[in-house]
Short mmCIF file of C-alpha atoms in Angstrom, two decimals:
data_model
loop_
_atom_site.label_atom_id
_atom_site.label_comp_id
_atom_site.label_asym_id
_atom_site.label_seq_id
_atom_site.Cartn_x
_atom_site.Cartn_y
_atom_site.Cartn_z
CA UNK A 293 18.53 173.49 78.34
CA UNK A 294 20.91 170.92 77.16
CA UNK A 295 20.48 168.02 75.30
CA UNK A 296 17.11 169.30 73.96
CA UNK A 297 15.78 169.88 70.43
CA UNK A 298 12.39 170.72 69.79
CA UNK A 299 10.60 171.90 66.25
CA UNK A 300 7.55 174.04 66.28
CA UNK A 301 4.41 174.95 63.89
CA UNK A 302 1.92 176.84 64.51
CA UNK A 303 -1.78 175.82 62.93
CA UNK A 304 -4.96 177.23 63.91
CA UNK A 305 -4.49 178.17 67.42
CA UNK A 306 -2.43 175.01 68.33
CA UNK A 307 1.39 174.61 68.78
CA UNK A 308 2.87 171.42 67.69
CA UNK A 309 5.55 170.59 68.94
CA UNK A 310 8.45 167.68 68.04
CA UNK A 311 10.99 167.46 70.63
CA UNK A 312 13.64 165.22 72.05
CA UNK A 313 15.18 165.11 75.52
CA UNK A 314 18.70 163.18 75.08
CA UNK A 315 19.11 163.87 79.16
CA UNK A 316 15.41 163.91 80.55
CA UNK A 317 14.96 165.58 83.70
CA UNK A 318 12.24 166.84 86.30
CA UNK A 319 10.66 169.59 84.83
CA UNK A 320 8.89 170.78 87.91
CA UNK A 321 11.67 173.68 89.12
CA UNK A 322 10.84 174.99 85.73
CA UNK A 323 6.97 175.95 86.72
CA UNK A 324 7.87 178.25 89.53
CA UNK A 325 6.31 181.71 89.30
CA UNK A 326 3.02 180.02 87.64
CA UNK A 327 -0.35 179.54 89.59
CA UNK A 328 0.29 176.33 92.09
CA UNK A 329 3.35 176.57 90.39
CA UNK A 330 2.23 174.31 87.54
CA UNK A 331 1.53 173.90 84.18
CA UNK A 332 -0.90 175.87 83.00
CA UNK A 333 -1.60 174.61 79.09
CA UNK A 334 -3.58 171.45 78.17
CA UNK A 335 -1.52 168.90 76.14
CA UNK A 336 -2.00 166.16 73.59
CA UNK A 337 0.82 164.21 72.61
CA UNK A 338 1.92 160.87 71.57
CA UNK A 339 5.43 159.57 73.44
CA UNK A 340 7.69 159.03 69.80
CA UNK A 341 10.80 157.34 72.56
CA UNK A 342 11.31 157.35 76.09
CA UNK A 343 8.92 157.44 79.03
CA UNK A 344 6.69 160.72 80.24
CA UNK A 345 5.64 160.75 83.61
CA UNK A 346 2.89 163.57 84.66
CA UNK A 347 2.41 164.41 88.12
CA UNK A 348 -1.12 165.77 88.85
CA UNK A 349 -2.88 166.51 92.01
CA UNK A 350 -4.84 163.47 91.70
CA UNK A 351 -1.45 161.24 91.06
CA UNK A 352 0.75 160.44 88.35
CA UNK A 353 0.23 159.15 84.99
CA UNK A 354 3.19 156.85 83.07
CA UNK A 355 3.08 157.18 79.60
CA UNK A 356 5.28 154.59 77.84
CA UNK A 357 6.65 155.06 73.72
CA UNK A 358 4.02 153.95 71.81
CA UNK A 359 1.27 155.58 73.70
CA UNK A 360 -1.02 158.97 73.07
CA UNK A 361 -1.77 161.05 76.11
CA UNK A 362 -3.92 164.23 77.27
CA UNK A 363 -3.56 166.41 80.06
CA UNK A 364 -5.21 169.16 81.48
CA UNK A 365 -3.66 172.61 83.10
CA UNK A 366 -2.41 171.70 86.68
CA UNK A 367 0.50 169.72 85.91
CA UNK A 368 4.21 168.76 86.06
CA UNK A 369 6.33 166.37 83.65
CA UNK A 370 8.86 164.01 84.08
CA UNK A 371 11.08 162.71 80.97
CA UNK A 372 13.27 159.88 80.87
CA UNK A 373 16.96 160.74 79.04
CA UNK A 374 16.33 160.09 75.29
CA UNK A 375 12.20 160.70 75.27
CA UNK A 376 10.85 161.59 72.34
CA UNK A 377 7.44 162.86 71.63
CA UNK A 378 5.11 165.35 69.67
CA UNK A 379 2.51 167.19 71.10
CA UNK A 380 -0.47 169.42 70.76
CA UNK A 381 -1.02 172.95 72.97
CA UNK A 382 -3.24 175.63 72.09
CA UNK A 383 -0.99 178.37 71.58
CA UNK A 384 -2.22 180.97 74.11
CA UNK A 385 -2.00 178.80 77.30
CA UNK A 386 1.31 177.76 76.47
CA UNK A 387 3.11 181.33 75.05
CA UNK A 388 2.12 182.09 78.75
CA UNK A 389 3.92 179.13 80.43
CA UNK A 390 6.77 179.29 78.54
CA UNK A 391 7.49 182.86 79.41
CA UNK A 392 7.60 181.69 82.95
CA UNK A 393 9.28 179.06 82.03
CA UNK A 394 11.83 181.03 79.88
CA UNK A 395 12.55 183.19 82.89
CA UNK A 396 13.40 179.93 85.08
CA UNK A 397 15.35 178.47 82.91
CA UNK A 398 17.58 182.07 82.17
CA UNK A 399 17.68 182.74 85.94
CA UNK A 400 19.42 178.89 86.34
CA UNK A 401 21.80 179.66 83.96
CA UNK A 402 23.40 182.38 85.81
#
């Protein structure tokens, strides 16, 4: 994906995660393949730079630089170019998104 960075570390169960998205996007394409074609981790984070937008069944959520967020499996994201944030996933749920998300991302390249 370009214009990201991200830095992980592992601790008891958990990923934590520090990325940055220099040209934001819709991250919804990316979920395809997964049940309801959503996230399927939980997430706490804090928004570093930028603005995160989670769409959820029961609406979205804005989270603005500055703020801390949680949010549950059943989700999609929204960055704005140049969001920064670092966040919290138990390791599991997310290895299995990812891989989804992994193939997405490899079939778009091609």
């Amino acid at each position: 994906m370009t214009g990201y960075e991200g830095r992980y570390r592992e601790a008891d169960g958990y990923t934590i995660a520090f990325e940055k998205f220099e040209d934001g996007g819709d991250f919804t394409p990316f979920y395809q393949g997964l049940p309801d074609d959503l996230c399927q981790s939980h997430h706490w984070g804090y928004v570093v730079r930028g603005r995160l937008i989670m769409h959820t069944p029961a609406g979205d959520e804005v989270v603005e630089a500055g703020e801390a967020y949680y949010t549950a499996p059943g989700h999609t994201d929204e960055l704005a170019p140049g969001t920064e944030l670092v966040e919290f996933s138990p390791t599991d749920e997310l290895a299995r998104t990812l891989a989804v998300v992994a193939q997405n991302l490899q079939s778009d390249a091609t």
